[in-house]
């Protein structure tokens, strides 16, 4: 079945450091890929998405490129801020997914210290 | 515009009681989804609606769980005879249409359910 694997946290960084969160997936066909973010005390928010191979999603300084050959969708940000402290979820939605569901990774908690 | 709203935000109940969780999707969104977020299981898909119908209920963890949607808008997730393992955050999401796999799902803030 479909699955998403992302690096376990917590990831602790200093402000202005470079952030990478690895995400790999298994799916039949060509899924759409998403990164969602959950800030403390808030709901899930879409951060960025990519719908086909080599697409790059970007938002708020974050980027992720859909790599079909390595089945990956790693999230990166060049200079993190304290406000980026959150839990980040990688997710996929397979073509004709049963129930149109999103399949999520386990989440990666990121803590940015001043 | 208004986002997805859920009520209550927190619910504490005793084992064996029934609970109802409510979701108001974004206006105009025809697809509605329920997920569960728990420590042991991460984020799990439960059920989705296209309009008022639920084509796939296979994600519901047991027959104690049911959901309905009326008027193509509000949805209610009902858990009967709650068990401690039902304790989780129940998330609702909506999207414009269910048939477009690139469509974005927008999530509500969730209902935190605690079963004592």
Short mmCIF file of C-alpha atoms in Angstrom, two decimals:
data_model
loop_
_atom_site.label_atom_id
_atom_site.label_comp_id
_atom_site.label_asym_id
_atom_site.label_seq_id
_atom_site.Cartn_x
_atom_site.Cartn_y
_atom_site.Cartn_z
CA UNK A 1 0.00 0.00 0.00
CA UNK A 2 0.90 3.66 -0.06
CA UNK A 3 3.24 4.92 2.63
CA UNK A 4 5.32 7.92 3.60
CA UNK A 5 8.49 7.83 5.65
CA UNK A 6 10.01 10.93 7.13
CA UNK A 7 12.88 11.52 9.47
CA UNK A 8 12.09 11.33 13.13
CA UNK A 9 12.59 14.35 15.28
CA UNK A 10 12.97 16.34 17.18
CA UNK A 11 15.24 18.47 15.08
CA UNK A 12 16.79 21.30 17.06
CA UNK A 13 18.39 24.19 15.21
CA UNK A 14 19.68 27.66 15.85
CA UNK A 15 18.07 30.62 14.16
CA UNK A 16 19.34 31.21 10.59
CA UNK A 17 20.48 27.59 10.25
CA UNK A 18 19.67 25.45 7.21
CA UNK A 19 16.82 22.98 7.62
CA UNK A 20 16.29 19.74 5.73
CA UNK A 21 13.57 17.22 6.52
CA UNK A 22 13.79 14.04 4.50
CA UNK A 23 10.68 12.42 3.09
CA UNK A 24 10.40 9.34 0.90
CA UNK A 25 7.28 7.63 -0.33
CA UNK A 26 5.90 4.42 -1.76
CA UNK A 27 2.90 4.61 -4.04
CA UNK A 28 1.46 3.11 -7.18
CA UNK A 29 1.24 5.48 -10.08
CA UNK A 30 2.11 9.13 -9.74
CA UNK A 31 0.94 10.65 -6.50
CA UNK A 32 0.60 14.29 -5.56
CA UNK A 33 2.90 15.25 -2.71
CA UNK A 34 2.32 17.69 0.11
CA UNK A 35 3.96 19.22 3.13
CA UNK A 36 1.68 20.27 5.96
CA UNK A 37 2.76 22.19 9.05
CA UNK A 38 1.20 22.19 12.50
CA UNK A 39 2.18 25.13 14.69
CA UNK A 40 1.78 24.77 18.46
CA UNK A 41 -1.89 24.78 19.41
CA UNK A 42 -3.06 25.10 15.81
CA UNK A 43 -4.46 22.86 13.09
CA UNK A 44 -2.73 21.45 10.05
CA UNK A 45 -1.93 23.98 7.36
CA UNK A 46 -0.81 23.25 3.83
CA UNK A 47 2.74 24.50 3.41
CA UNK A 48 3.41 23.50 -0.19
CA UNK A 49 2.62 20.86 -2.77
CA UNK A 50 3.82 19.35 -6.03
CA UNK A 51 1.70 17.36 -8.41
CA UNK A 52 4.15 15.89 -10.92
CA UNK A 53 7.74 14.83 -11.25
CA UNK A 54 10.36 17.62 -11.09
CA UNK A 55 7.79 20.12 -9.84
CA UNK A 56 9.07 22.37 -7.08
CA UNK A 57 6.67 23.55 -4.43
CA UNK A 58 7.60 26.65 -2.45
CA UNK A 59 6.10 28.84 0.24
CA UNK A 60 7.36 31.01 3.12
CA UNK A 61 10.97 30.30 2.14
CA UNK A 62 10.43 26.53 2.19
CA UNK A 63 11.00 24.42 -0.91
CA UNK A 64 10.56 20.80 -1.89
CA UNK A 65 11.16 19.12 -5.25
CA UNK A 66 9.23 16.05 -6.43
CA UNK A 67 11.92 13.50 -7.30
CA UNK A 68 10.35 10.51 -9.00
CA UNK A 69 13.64 8.69 -9.50
CA UNK A 70 14.38 8.67 -5.77
CA UNK A 71 10.69 8.76 -4.66
CA UNK A 72 11.52 11.69 -2.42
CA UNK A 73 10.11 15.07 -1.49
CA UNK A 74 12.59 16.59 0.94
CA UNK A 75 11.71 19.88 2.61
CA UNK A 76 14.34 22.61 2.84
CA UNK A 77 14.67 26.11 4.15
CA UNK A 78 17.83 28.15 3.92
CA UNK A 79 17.49 30.23 7.08
CA UNK A 80 15.03 29.22 9.76
CA UNK A 81 13.39 31.50 12.29
CA UNK A 82 12.05 30.82 15.76
CA UNK A 83 8.56 31.10 14.27
CA UNK A 84 9.27 28.01 12.12
CA UNK A 85 9.13 25.84 15.23
CA UNK A 86 6.37 23.36 14.46
CA UNK A 87 5.63 19.79 13.45
CA UNK A 88 6.01 19.11 9.73
CA UNK A 89 4.12 16.33 7.96
CA UNK A 90 4.89 14.93 4.55
CA UNK A 91 1.88 13.44 2.77
CA UNK A 92 0.84 11.90 -0.51
CA UNK A 93 -2.39 11.47 -2.35
CA UNK A 94 -2.27 8.66 -4.86
CA UNK A 95 -4.01 8.86 -8.18
CA UNK A 96 -7.48 7.41 -7.67
CA UNK A 97 -6.63 6.90 -4.01
CA UNK A 98 -9.24 4.95 -2.15
CA UNK A 99 -11.35 7.47 -0.32
CA UNK A 100 -9.31 10.30 -1.85
CA UNK A 101 -7.31 10.08 1.31
CA UNK A 102 -4.04 11.69 2.22
CA UNK A 103 -1.43 9.31 3.55
CA UNK A 104 0.80 11.02 6.09
CA UNK A 105 4.26 10.42 7.44
CA UNK A 106 4.79 10.34 11.17
CA UNK A 107 5.68 14.03 11.45
CA UNK A 108 8.94 15.75 12.35
CA UNK A 109 9.07 18.19 15.22
CA UNK A 110 11.37 21.15 14.59
CA UNK A 111 12.54 23.45 17.35
CA UNK A 112 14.38 26.62 16.42
CA UNK A 113 16.25 28.33 19.22
CA UNK A 114 17.18 32.03 19.21
CA UNK B 1 -13.32 33.61 4.05
CA UNK B 2 -14.05 31.30 6.94
CA UNK B 3 -12.06 28.12 7.21
CA UNK B 4 -13.11 24.69 8.38
CA UNK B 5 -14.57 24.82 11.87
CA UNK B 6 -15.03 22.02 14.35
CA UNK B 7 -16.85 21.71 17.63
CA UNK B 8 -16.33 21.12 20.41
CA UNK B 9 -12.65 21.94 20.58
CA UNK B 10 -12.26 19.65 23.57
CA UNK B 11 -14.40 16.79 24.79
CA UNK B 12 -13.87 14.72 27.90
CA UNK B 13 -16.14 11.74 28.31
CA UNK B 14 -16.42 8.57 30.31
CA UNK B 15 -15.81 5.16 28.86
CA UNK B 16 -18.98 3.73 27.40
CA UNK B 17 -20.63 7.05 26.58
CA UNK B 18 -21.51 8.19 23.07
CA UNK B 19 -20.00 11.37 21.60
CA UNK B 20 -20.77 13.50 18.57
CA UNK B 21 -18.18 15.64 16.84
CA UNK B 22 -19.20 18.32 14.38
CA UNK B 23 -17.50 19.74 11.30
CA UNK B 24 -18.45 22.77 9.21
CA UNK B 25 -16.53 22.75 5.93
CA UNK B 26 -15.51 25.72 3.86
CA UNK B 27 -18.51 27.06 1.97
CA UNK B 28 -18.70 25.61 -1.52
CA UNK B 29 -16.48 22.62 -0.79
CA UNK B 30 -18.22 19.44 -1.87
CA UNK B 31 -15.70 17.00 -0.40
CA UNK B 32 -15.28 16.48 3.35
CA UNK B 33 -12.81 14.22 5.16
CA UNK B 34 -12.32 12.93 8.69
CA UNK B 35 -8.91 11.97 10.06
CA UNK B 36 -7.69 10.95 13.48
CA UNK B 37 -4.40 12.01 15.04
CA UNK B 38 -3.16 9.92 17.91
CA UNK B 39 0.19 9.32 19.55
CA UNK B 40 0.41 5.70 18.64
CA UNK B 41 -1.02 5.77 15.12
CA UNK B 42 -0.08 9.16 13.72
CA UNK B 43 -2.56 10.66 11.26
CA UNK B 44 -5.13 8.15 10.00
CA UNK B 45 -7.80 8.60 7.40
CA UNK B 46 -11.28 7.65 8.59
CA UNK B 47 -13.87 8.52 5.95
CA UNK B 48 -14.68 10.98 3.21
CA UNK B 49 -17.86 12.42 1.74
CA UNK B 50 -18.59 13.61 -1.74
CA UNK B 51 -21.74 15.60 -1.25
CA UNK B 52 -23.84 13.65 1.23
CA UNK B 53 -22.61 10.21 0.27
CA UNK B 54 -19.66 8.33 1.73
CA UNK B 55 -18.34 6.00 -0.97
CA UNK B 56 -15.62 4.52 1.22
CA UNK B 57 -16.06 3.82 4.92
CA UNK B 58 -13.24 1.30 5.20
CA UNK B 59 -11.07 3.66 7.26
CA UNK B 60 -13.46 3.69 10.18
CA UNK B 61 -11.74 1.65 12.93
CA UNK B 62 -14.84 -0.20 14.15
CA UNK B 63 -18.61 -0.32 13.83
CA UNK B 64 -18.83 1.97 16.85
CA UNK B 65 -17.82 4.79 14.50
CA UNK B 66 -20.28 6.35 12.08
CA UNK B 67 -20.52 9.61 10.19
CA UNK B 68 -23.13 11.47 8.27
CA UNK B 69 -23.35 14.63 6.24
CA UNK B 70 -26.51 16.53 5.54
CA UNK B 71 -27.28 19.21 2.99
CA UNK B 72 -23.84 18.77 1.50
CA UNK B 73 -22.42 20.82 4.33
CA UNK B 74 -22.17 19.97 8.03
CA UNK B 75 -20.89 16.55 9.03
CA UNK B 76 -21.14 14.69 12.31
CA UNK B 77 -18.81 11.93 13.45
CA UNK B 78 -20.40 9.74 16.11
CA UNK B 79 -18.54 7.35 18.35
CA UNK B 80 -20.70 4.97 20.34
CA UNK B 81 -19.67 3.27 23.56
CA UNK B 82 -16.36 5.13 23.65
CA UNK B 83 -13.20 3.31 24.67
CA UNK B 84 -9.95 4.71 26.01
CA UNK B 85 -8.21 3.90 22.75
CA UNK B 86 -10.57 6.35 21.02
CA UNK B 87 -8.75 9.22 22.74
CA UNK B 88 -7.21 11.31 19.96
CA UNK B 89 -7.56 14.54 18.04
CA UNK B 90 -10.22 14.21 15.36
CA UNK B 91 -9.52 16.37 12.35
CA UNK B 92 -11.91 17.40 9.64
CA UNK B 93 -10.84 18.67 6.22
CA UNK B 94 -12.62 19.86 3.11
CA UNK B 95 -11.75 20.38 -0.53
CA UNK B 96 -13.48 21.67 -3.61
CA UNK B 97 -14.04 18.25 -5.13
CA UNK B 98 -13.09 14.71 -4.22
CA UNK B 99 -12.39 13.54 -7.74
CA UNK B 100 -9.33 15.69 -8.36
CA UNK B 101 -6.32 14.11 -6.73
CA UNK B 102 -4.30 17.29 -6.87
CA UNK B 103 -6.98 19.12 -4.93
CA UNK B 104 -5.90 20.69 -1.65
CA UNK B 105 -7.50 19.59 1.58
CA UNK B 106 -7.95 22.34 4.19
CA UNK B 107 -8.02 21.24 7.79
CA UNK B 108 -9.95 22.43 10.79
CA UNK B 109 -8.42 22.93 14.25
CA UNK B 110 -9.60 19.53 15.46
CA UNK B 111 -11.53 18.16 18.40
CA UNK B 112 -9.46 16.70 21.20
CA UNK B 113 -11.32 13.72 22.63
CA UNK B 114 -10.31 12.28 25.97
CA UNK B 115 -12.00 9.10 27.17
CA UNK B 116 -11.54 8.47 30.89
#
